[in-house]
Coordinates of C-alpha atoms and ligand atoms in Angstrom, one line a residue:
X1 CA 29.9 27.9 -82.4
X2 CA 33.1 26.3 -80.9
X3 CA 34.6 29.5 -79.7
X4 CA 32.3 30.2 -76.7
X5 CA 34.3 31.3 -73.7
X6 CA 33.7 28.6 -71.1
X7 CA 34.2 30.9 -68.1
X8 CA 31.6 33.2 -69.4
X9 CA 29.1 30.4 -70.1
X10 CA 29.7 28.9 -66.6
X11 CA 29.1 32.3 -65.0
X12 CA 25.9 32.8 -67.0
X13 CA 24.5 29.5 -66.2
X14 CA 23.6 30.8 -62.7
X15 CA 20.4 32.7 -62.8
X16 CA 20.0 35.4 -60.2
X17 CA 19.3 34.0 -56.8
X18 CA 16.0 35.2 -55.6
X19 CA 17.2 36.3 -52.2
X20 CA 20.2 38.1 -53.7
X21 CA 18.4 40.1 -56.4
X22 CA 19.5 43.7 -56.3
X23 CA 17.0 46.5 -55.9
X24 CA 17.3 47.6 -59.5
X25 CA 16.7 44.1 -60.7
X26 CA 13.2 44.4 -59.4
X27 CA 12.4 47.6 -61.1
X28 CA 10.8 45.8 -64.1
X29 CA 8.7 43.7 -61.7
X30 CA 5.1 44.5 -61.2
X31 CA 4.7 42.2 -58.2
X32 CA 5.8 43.6 -54.9
X33 CA 9.5 43.2 -54.3
X34 CA 9.2 41.9 -50.7
X35 CA 6.9 39.1 -51.7
X36 CA 9.5 37.6 -54.1
X37 CA 12.5 38.1 -52.0
X38 CA 11.0 36.3 -49.0
X39 CA 9.4 33.5 -51.0
X40 CA 12.2 31.0 -51.0
X41 CA 13.2 31.2 -47.3
X42 CA 9.5 31.2 -46.3
X43 CA 8.3 28.3 -48.3
X44 CA 11.4 26.3 -49.4
X45 CA 13.7 26.9 -46.4
X46 CA 15.7 23.7 -47.1
X47 CA 16.4 24.7 -50.7
X48 CA 19.8 26.2 -51.7
X49 CA 20.1 28.8 -54.4
X50 CA 21.6 26.1 -56.6
X51 CA 18.3 24.2 -56.2
X52 CA 16.1 27.1 -57.0
X53 CA 18.1 27.8 -60.2
X54 CA 17.9 24.2 -61.3
X55 CA 14.9 23.6 -63.6
X56 CA 14.6 20.0 -62.5
X57 CA 14.3 21.0 -58.9
X58 CA 11.6 23.5 -60.0
X59 CA 9.7 20.7 -61.7
X60 CA 10.1 18.3 -58.8
X61 CA 8.8 20.9 -56.4
X62 CA 5.8 22.0 -58.3
X63 CA 2.6 22.7 -56.4
X64 CA 0.3 20.0 -57.5
X65 CA -2.7 19.9 -55.1
X66 CA -4.8 21.6 -52.5
X67 CA -2.4 20.9 -49.7
X68 CA 0.5 22.4 -51.7
X69 CA -1.6 25.4 -52.6
X70 CA -2.7 25.9 -49.0
X71 CA 0.8 25.9 -47.8
X72 CA 1.4 29.1 -49.8
X73 CA -1.9 30.7 -50.6
X74 CA -4.8 31.9 -48.6
X75 CA -7.5 30.1 -50.7
X76 CA -10.9 31.7 -51.3
X77 CA -14.1 29.7 -50.9
X78 CA -14.5 29.7 -54.6
X79 CA -11.0 28.2 -55.2
X80 CA -11.6 25.7 -52.4
X81 CA -14.9 24.6 -53.9
X82 CA -13.2 24.1 -57.3
X83 CA -10.4 22.1 -55.8
X84 CA -12.8 19.8 -54.0
X85 CA -14.6 19.0 -57.2
X86 CA -11.9 19.1 -59.8
X87 CA -11.5 15.4 -60.0
X88 CA -9.8 14.1 -63.2
X89 CA -9.9 17.5 -65.0
X90 CA -6.8 19.3 -66.0
X91 CA -4.1 18.9 -63.3
X92 CA -2.7 21.7 -61.2
X93 CA 1.0 22.5 -61.6
X94 CA 2.8 25.6 -60.6
X95 CA 6.6 25.9 -60.4
X96 CA 7.9 27.5 -57.2
X97 CA 9.4 30.2 -59.4
X98 CA 6.0 31.1 -60.9
X99 CA 4.3 30.8 -57.5
X100 CA 6.6 33.5 -56.2
X101 CA 5.1 35.9 -58.8
X102 CA 1.5 35.3 -57.6
X103 CA -0.3 37.2 -54.8
X104 CA -0.8 34.9 -51.8
X105 CA -4.0 36.4 -50.6
X106 CA -5.7 38.1 -53.6
X107 CA -7.8 35.7 -55.6
X108 CA -8.2 38.4 -58.2
X109 CA -4.4 38.5 -58.9
X110 CA -4.1 38.1 -62.7
X111 CA -1.5 35.3 -62.7
X112 CA -3.4 33.5 -59.9
X113 CA -6.6 33.4 -62.0
X114 CA -4.7 31.6 -64.7
X115 CA -3.3 28.9 -62.4
X116 CA -5.6 28.2 -59.5
X117 CA -9.0 26.9 -60.6
X118 CA -12.3 28.5 -59.5
X119 CA -15.8 26.9 -59.5
X120 CA -16.7 28.5 -62.8
X121 CA -14.2 26.1 -64.5
X122 CA -16.6 23.2 -63.7
X123 CA -19.5 24.7 -65.7
X124 CA -19.8 24.0 -69.4
X125 CA -21.6 26.9 -71.1
X126 CA -23.4 26.8 -74.5
X127 CA -20.9 26.8 -77.4
X128 CA -18.1 25.3 -75.3
X129 CA -16.4 22.0 -76.2
X130 CA -13.6 19.9 -74.9
X131 CA -11.9 20.1 -78.4
X132 CA -13.3 23.4 -79.8
X133 CA -10.8 23.5 -82.7
X134 CA -11.6 20.0 -83.8
X135 CA -7.9 19.1 -83.6
X136 CA -8.7 15.5 -82.9
X137 CA -10.4 15.3 -86.3
X138 CA -7.3 16.7 -88.2
X139 CA -5.0 14.1 -86.7
X140 CA -3.6 12.1 -89.6
X141 CA -1.5 10.2 -87.0
X142 CA -1.5 10.6 -83.2
X143 CA 0.3 13.7 -82.0
X144 CA 0.2 15.5 -85.4
X145 CA -2.4 18.1 -86.4
X146 CA -2.5 19.0 -90.1
X147 CA -5.1 21.8 -90.6
X148 CA -3.4 24.1 -93.1
X149 CA -1.9 23.2 -96.5
X150 CA 1.9 23.6 -95.8
X151 CA 2.3 23.4 -92.0
X152 CA 1.8 20.9 -89.3
X153 CA 1.6 21.0 -85.5
X154 CA 3.7 18.4 -83.8
X155 CA 2.4 17.7 -80.3
X156 CA 5.6 16.2 -78.8
X157 CA 4.4 15.8 -75.2
X158 CA 1.4 16.5 -73.1
X159 CA 3.5 17.7 -70.1
X160 CA 3.8 21.3 -69.1
X161 CA 5.8 23.1 -66.4
X162 CA 2.6 24.8 -65.2
X163 CA -1.0 24.2 -66.3
X164 CA -3.0 27.1 -67.5
X165 CA -6.7 27.0 -66.6
X166 CA -7.7 28.4 -70.0
X167 CA -5.6 26.0 -72.0
X168 CA -7.1 25.1 -75.4
X169 CA -5.7 21.6 -75.1
X170 CA -6.9 21.0 -71.6
X171 CA -8.4 17.8 -72.9
X172 CA -4.8 16.5 -73.4
X173 CA -2.3 18.3 -71.2
X174 CA -1.0 16.5 -68.2
X175 CA -3.0 13.4 -68.8
X176 CA -0.2 11.1 -70.0
X177 CA -1.8 10.5 -73.4
X178 CA 1.0 12.0 -75.3
X179 CA 4.1 10.9 -73.5
X180 CA 7.2 11.7 -75.5
X181 CA 7.3 8.4 -77.3
X182 CA 9.7 7.5 -80.0
X183 CA 7.4 5.0 -81.7
X184 CA 4.7 7.7 -82.0
X185 CA 7.2 10.3 -83.1
X186 CA 8.5 7.9 -85.8
X187 CA 4.9 7.7 -87.3
X188 CA 4.6 11.5 -87.2
X189 CA 8.0 11.9 -88.9
X190 CA 7.1 9.4 -91.5
X191 CA 3.9 11.3 -92.3
X192 CA 5.9 14.5 -92.7
X193 CA 8.5 12.7 -94.9
X194 CA 5.9 11.5 -97.2
X195 CA 4.0 14.9 -97.4
X196 CA 6.3 17.1 -99.5
X197 CA 3.9 20.0 -99.1
X198 CA 4.8 20.4 -95.4
X199 CA 7.2 23.2 -95.2
X200 CA 6.7 24.3 -91.6
X201 CA 6.7 22.2 -88.5
X202 CA 5.5 23.8 -85.2
X203 CA 6.6 21.7 -82.3
X204 CA 4.3 22.2 -79.4
X205 CA 2.3 20.2 -76.9
X206 CA 2.2 20.4 -73.9
X207 CA 5.6 22.1 -73.6
X208 CA 8.4 20.6 -75.7
X209 CA 11.1 22.4 -73.7
X210 CA 10.2 20.2 -70.6
X211 CA 11.9 17.3 -72.4
X212 CA 15.5 16.6 -71.8
X213 CA 18.0 18.2 -74.2
X214 CA 18.8 14.9 -76.0
X215 CA 15.1 14.2 -76.7
X216 CA 14.6 17.6 -78.2
X217 CA 17.8 17.2 -80.2
X218 CA 16.7 13.8 -81.4
X219 CA 13.5 15.3 -82.8
X220 CA 15.1 18.4 -84.3
X221 CA 17.8 16.3 -86.1
X222 CA 15.2 14.1 -87.7
X223 CA 13.0 17.0 -88.7
X224 CA 16.0 18.9 -90.1
X225 CA 16.9 15.8 -92.2
X226 CA 13.7 16.1 -94.2
X227 CA 14.6 18.2 -97.2
X228 CA 11.2 19.9 -97.7
X229 CA 10.9 21.1 -94.1
X230 CA 12.2 24.6 -94.4
X231 CA 11.1 26.2 -91.2
X232 CA 11.0 24.9 -87.6
X233 CA 9.3 26.4 -84.7
X234 CA 9.0 25.6 -81.0
X235 CA 6.0 26.8 -79.0
X236 CA 6.7 27.1 -75.3
X237 CA 5.7 28.8 -72.1
X238 CA 9.0 27.9 -70.4
X239 CA 10.6 31.4 -70.4
X240 CA 7.6 32.7 -68.5
X241 CA 7.1 29.9 -66.0
X242 CA 10.5 28.2 -65.8
X243 CA 13.2 30.5 -67.2
X244 CA 15.8 28.3 -65.4
X245 CA 15.3 25.8 -68.2
X246 CA 17.0 28.0 -70.8
X247 CA 20.5 26.8 -70.0
X248 CA 23.6 27.5 -72.1
X249 CA 23.7 23.8 -73.0
X250 CA 20.1 23.9 -74.3
X251 CA 20.7 27.1 -76.3
X252 CA 24.0 25.7 -77.8
X253 CA 22.1 22.7 -79.0
X254 CA 19.2 24.6 -80.4
X255 CA 21.3 26.9 -82.5
X256 CA 22.4 24.0 -84.6
X257 CA 19.0 23.8 -86.2
X258 CA 18.5 27.2 -87.8
X259 CA 16.3 28.5 -89.2
X260 CA 14.6 27.8 -85.8
X261 CA 12.0 30.3 -84.5
X262 CA 10.3 30.2 -81.1
X263 CA 6.8 31.3 -80.1
X264 CA 6.7 32.2 -76.4
X265 CA 3.5 32.3 -74.5
X266 CA 2.9 35.2 -72.1
X267 CA -0.3 36.6 -70.5
X268 CA 0.8 39.4 -68.2
X269 CA 3.6 42.0 -67.8
X270 CA 4.4 40.6 -64.3
X271 CA 5.8 37.6 -66.1
X272 CA 8.6 39.8 -67.4
X273 CA 11.1 39.3 -64.6
X274 CA 14.9 39.6 -64.7
X275 CA 15.1 35.8 -64.9
X276 CA 12.7 35.7 -67.9
X277 CA 14.5 38.6 -69.5
X278 CA 17.8 36.7 -69.2
X279 CA 16.3 33.6 -70.7
X280 CA 15.0 35.5 -73.7
X281 CA 18.3 37.3 -74.1
X282 CA 20.0 33.9 -74.3
X283 CA 17.7 32.6 -76.9
X284 CA 17.9 35.8 -78.9
X285 CA 21.7 35.8 -78.7
X286 CA 21.6 32.3 -80.2
X287 CA 19.9 33.9 -83.2
X288 CA 16.5 32.4 -82.5
X289 CA 13.8 34.9 -83.6
X290 CA 11.3 35.1 -80.7
X291 CA 7.5 35.7 -81.2
X292 CA 5.1 36.4 -78.4
X293 CA 1.8 34.6 -78.2
X294 CA -0.8 36.0 -75.8
X295 CA -4.2 34.8 -74.9
X296 CA -6.8 37.5 -74.2
X297 CA -8.3 36.7 -70.8
X298 CA -10.9 38.5 -68.8
X299 CA -9.6 39.9 -65.5
X300 CA -6.0 39.1 -66.6
X301 CA -5.1 41.2 -69.5
X302 CA -8.3 42.5 -71.1
X303 CA -7.2 46.1 -70.5
X304 CA -5.5 48.2 -73.1
X305 CA -3.0 49.6 -70.6
X306 CA -2.0 46.1 -69.3
X307 CA -1.7 44.8 -72.9
X308 CA 0.4 47.8 -73.9
X309 CA 2.8 47.1 -70.9
X310 CA 3.0 43.5 -71.9
X311 CA 3.6 44.1 -75.6
X312 CA 6.1 46.9 -75.2
X313 CA 7.8 45.0 -72.3
X314 CA 8.2 42.0 -74.6
X315 CA 9.9 44.1 -77.2
X316 CA 12.4 45.2 -74.5
X317 CA 13.4 41.6 -74.0
X318 CA 13.6 41.1 -77.8
X319 CA 10.3 39.2 -78.2
X320 CA 8.0 40.5 -81.0
X321 CA 4.4 40.2 -80.1
X322 CA 3.0 37.9 -82.8
X323 CA -0.5 36.7 -82.0
X324 CA -3.1 37.9 -79.5
X325 CA -5.5 34.9 -79.4
X326 CA -9.2 35.2 -78.6
X327 CA -9.7 32.6 -75.8
X328 CA -10.9 29.4 -77.3
X329 CA -14.3 28.1 -76.2
X330 CA -13.1 25.1 -74.1
X331 CA -15.4 23.6 -71.6
X332 CA -15.4 25.8 -68.5
X333 CA -13.9 28.9 -70.1
X334 CA -16.8 31.4 -69.8
X335 CA -15.1 33.3 -66.9
X336 CA -12.1 33.8 -69.1
X337 CA -13.7 34.8 -72.4
X338 CA -14.1 38.4 -73.5
X339 CA -16.2 39.7 -76.3
X340 CA -14.5 39.7 -79.7
X341 CA -15.1 43.5 -79.8
X342 CA -12.9 43.9 -76.7
X343 CA -10.0 42.4 -78.5
X344 CA -10.5 44.7 -81.5
X345 CA -10.6 47.7 -79.1
X346 CA -7.3 46.6 -77.6
X347 CA -5.7 46.5 -81.0
X348 CA -7.1 49.9 -81.8
X349 CA -5.6 51.2 -78.5
X350 CA -2.2 49.9 -79.5
X351 CA -2.0 50.7 -83.3
X352 CA -0.4 54.1 -83.8
X353 CA -0.3 54.7 -80.1
X354 CA 2.9 52.7 -79.8
X355 CA 5.5 51.2 -82.1
X356 CA 4.0 48.9 -84.7
X357 CA 6.4 46.1 -83.7
X358 CA 4.4 46.0 -80.4
X359 CA 1.1 45.3 -82.1
X360 CA 0.2 41.6 -82.4
X361 CA -2.3 40.2 -84.9
X362 CA -5.6 39.4 -83.2
X363 CA -6.7 35.9 -84.0
X364 CA -9.8 33.9 -83.5
X365 CA -9.5 30.1 -84.0
X366 CA -12.5 29.0 -86.0
X367 CA -14.4 26.4 -83.9
X368 CA -14.5 23.0 -85.6
X369 CA -11.1 23.2 -87.3
X370 CA -11.4 26.1 -89.7
X371 CA -8.0 27.5 -88.6
X372 CA -7.0 30.9 -87.2
X373 CA -8.7 33.9 -88.7
X374 CA -7.1 37.4 -88.2
X375 CA -9.5 40.1 -87.2
X376 CA -8.6 43.8 -87.3
X377 CA -10.4 47.0 -86.5
X378 CA -11.9 48.6 -89.6
X379 CA -10.4 52.1 -90.1
X380 CA -12.4 52.8 -93.3
X381 CA -14.8 55.7 -93.1
X382 CA -16.8 55.4 -96.3
X383 CA -16.1 56.8 -99.8
X384 CA -16.4 60.2 -101.4
X385 CA -16.5 59.8 -105.1
X386 CA -13.1 58.4 -106.1
X387 CA -11.7 58.9 -102.6
X388 CA -11.5 56.3 -99.9
X389 CA -12.0 57.9 -96.5
X390 CA -10.4 56.4 -93.5
X391 CA -9.8 57.4 -89.9
X392 CA -6.3 57.4 -88.5
X393 CA -5.3 56.1 -85.0
X394 CA -6.4 59.4 -83.5
X395 CA -9.9 59.3 -85.1
X396 CA -9.1 62.0 -87.7
X397 CA -10.6 61.3 -91.1
X398 CA -8.3 61.4 -94.2
X399 CA -8.9 60.6 -97.9
X400 CA -6.9 58.8 -100.4
X401 CA -7.5 58.9 -104.2
X402 CA -8.1 55.3 -105.0
X403 CA -6.6 54.5 -108.5
X404 CA -9.1 52.9 -110.9
X405 CA -12.2 54.6 -109.7
Ligands
PLP501 C1 -1.6 27.9 -85.1 C2 -1.4 26.7 -85.8 C3 -0.3 26.6 -86.7 C4 0.7 27.7 -86.9 O1 0.1 28.8 -87.5 P1 0.8 30.2 -87.9 O2 -0.3 31.1 -88.3 O3 1.7 29.8 -89.0 O4 1.6 30.7 -86.7 C5 -0.2 25.4 -87.4 N1 -1.1 24.4 -87.3 C6 -2.1 24.5 -86.5 C7 -3.1 23.4 -86.4 C8 -2.3 25.6 -85.7 O5 -3.3 25.7 -84.8
SF4_502 S1 1.7 25.9 -71.1 FE1 0.5 25.9 -73.0 S2 -0.1 23.7 -73.4 FE2 0.6 23.9 -71.3 S3 -1.3 24.3 -70.1 FE3 -0.4 26.3 -70.6 S4 -1.5 26.9 -72.5 FE4 -1.7 24.7 -72.2

């Protein structure tokens, strides 16, 4: 710190301008090149490149309702029916940047399924609840979830840059019930100060990186001042949906609070754009270890080849795939949920077939507040006398002499 070259920082603060991206910049993109290059002039003709690269402009210009969607997308009957009846459920919010990654006329587009509601979202199936993880019953004070012995989840805000239709906190997000509020934060901080067993604070929401730098700094300073808090984490989807937010100023502030880790939420390799890559590079260069959190979603990423592209693509931008979450049983999630065995098969298709760093843990969050449970494929293939038999990634059976038998 202190010796950053101002000229370099200033140059880096400009994200690539969408209309000016060079051909090779698009090579990592899965979405058609022409769609993105034409998006800004077609739908935001009055915007300058400076606007597009400004995260606050992106937030102000989010697509929030049916009219906004229809200006860009050719909506299906199913999507229209959902929008007509959505009422006070989870709001719609899509940054122009993220909208530029979504197919305009294909309702089956993976990213589109996660952002534009369909009628199935309005149906509550058996076993689905608005708060499937029982978080509201592990709330010692508002905005704090204490489920495990030595770690807490700090819900700093309920605001997100984009709203994901499968969100496990859809009961909260975008409803204004958890506005970043100093009085509420003070109570949560007091709880952490008086609970010496809390070693690890995961700041999430909502999306904490939607708050202004000084708000985030205020919170990090107070958490860092608590002697028994060893480990800080921020959970965010910002690098995927609003990479413009990862400014040099933000990163310079964040790196004062090490050890600080980040969990970044991704669902599909088309999110790994040059802009996203640059945002992750900036965070990694500031010494922030990056973990990837994915949610397994039907019709989005429940395919071993797609998941492999996502996980190996994350490694290329210095994000270690950490968790692959089974989709929680929130109300209206049936159309997103896969069988647990599908997740295990995806892990099986990754392990050994690609670098171990690309293989996440597959987690099921126990309904009712039991916490996350890791599930893994069972490679054991019985015993033969003292030998444990097991199959390797290619299905060949090997034996190991197990001491003590
Ligand atoms: C996921 C979660 C955490 C963090 O869990 P890790 O396994 O350490 O990543 C903490 N608290 C709650 C309530 C959680 O759901
Ligand atoms: S960004 Fe995270 S908290 Fe916000 S809607 Fe998506 S999944 Fe939920």
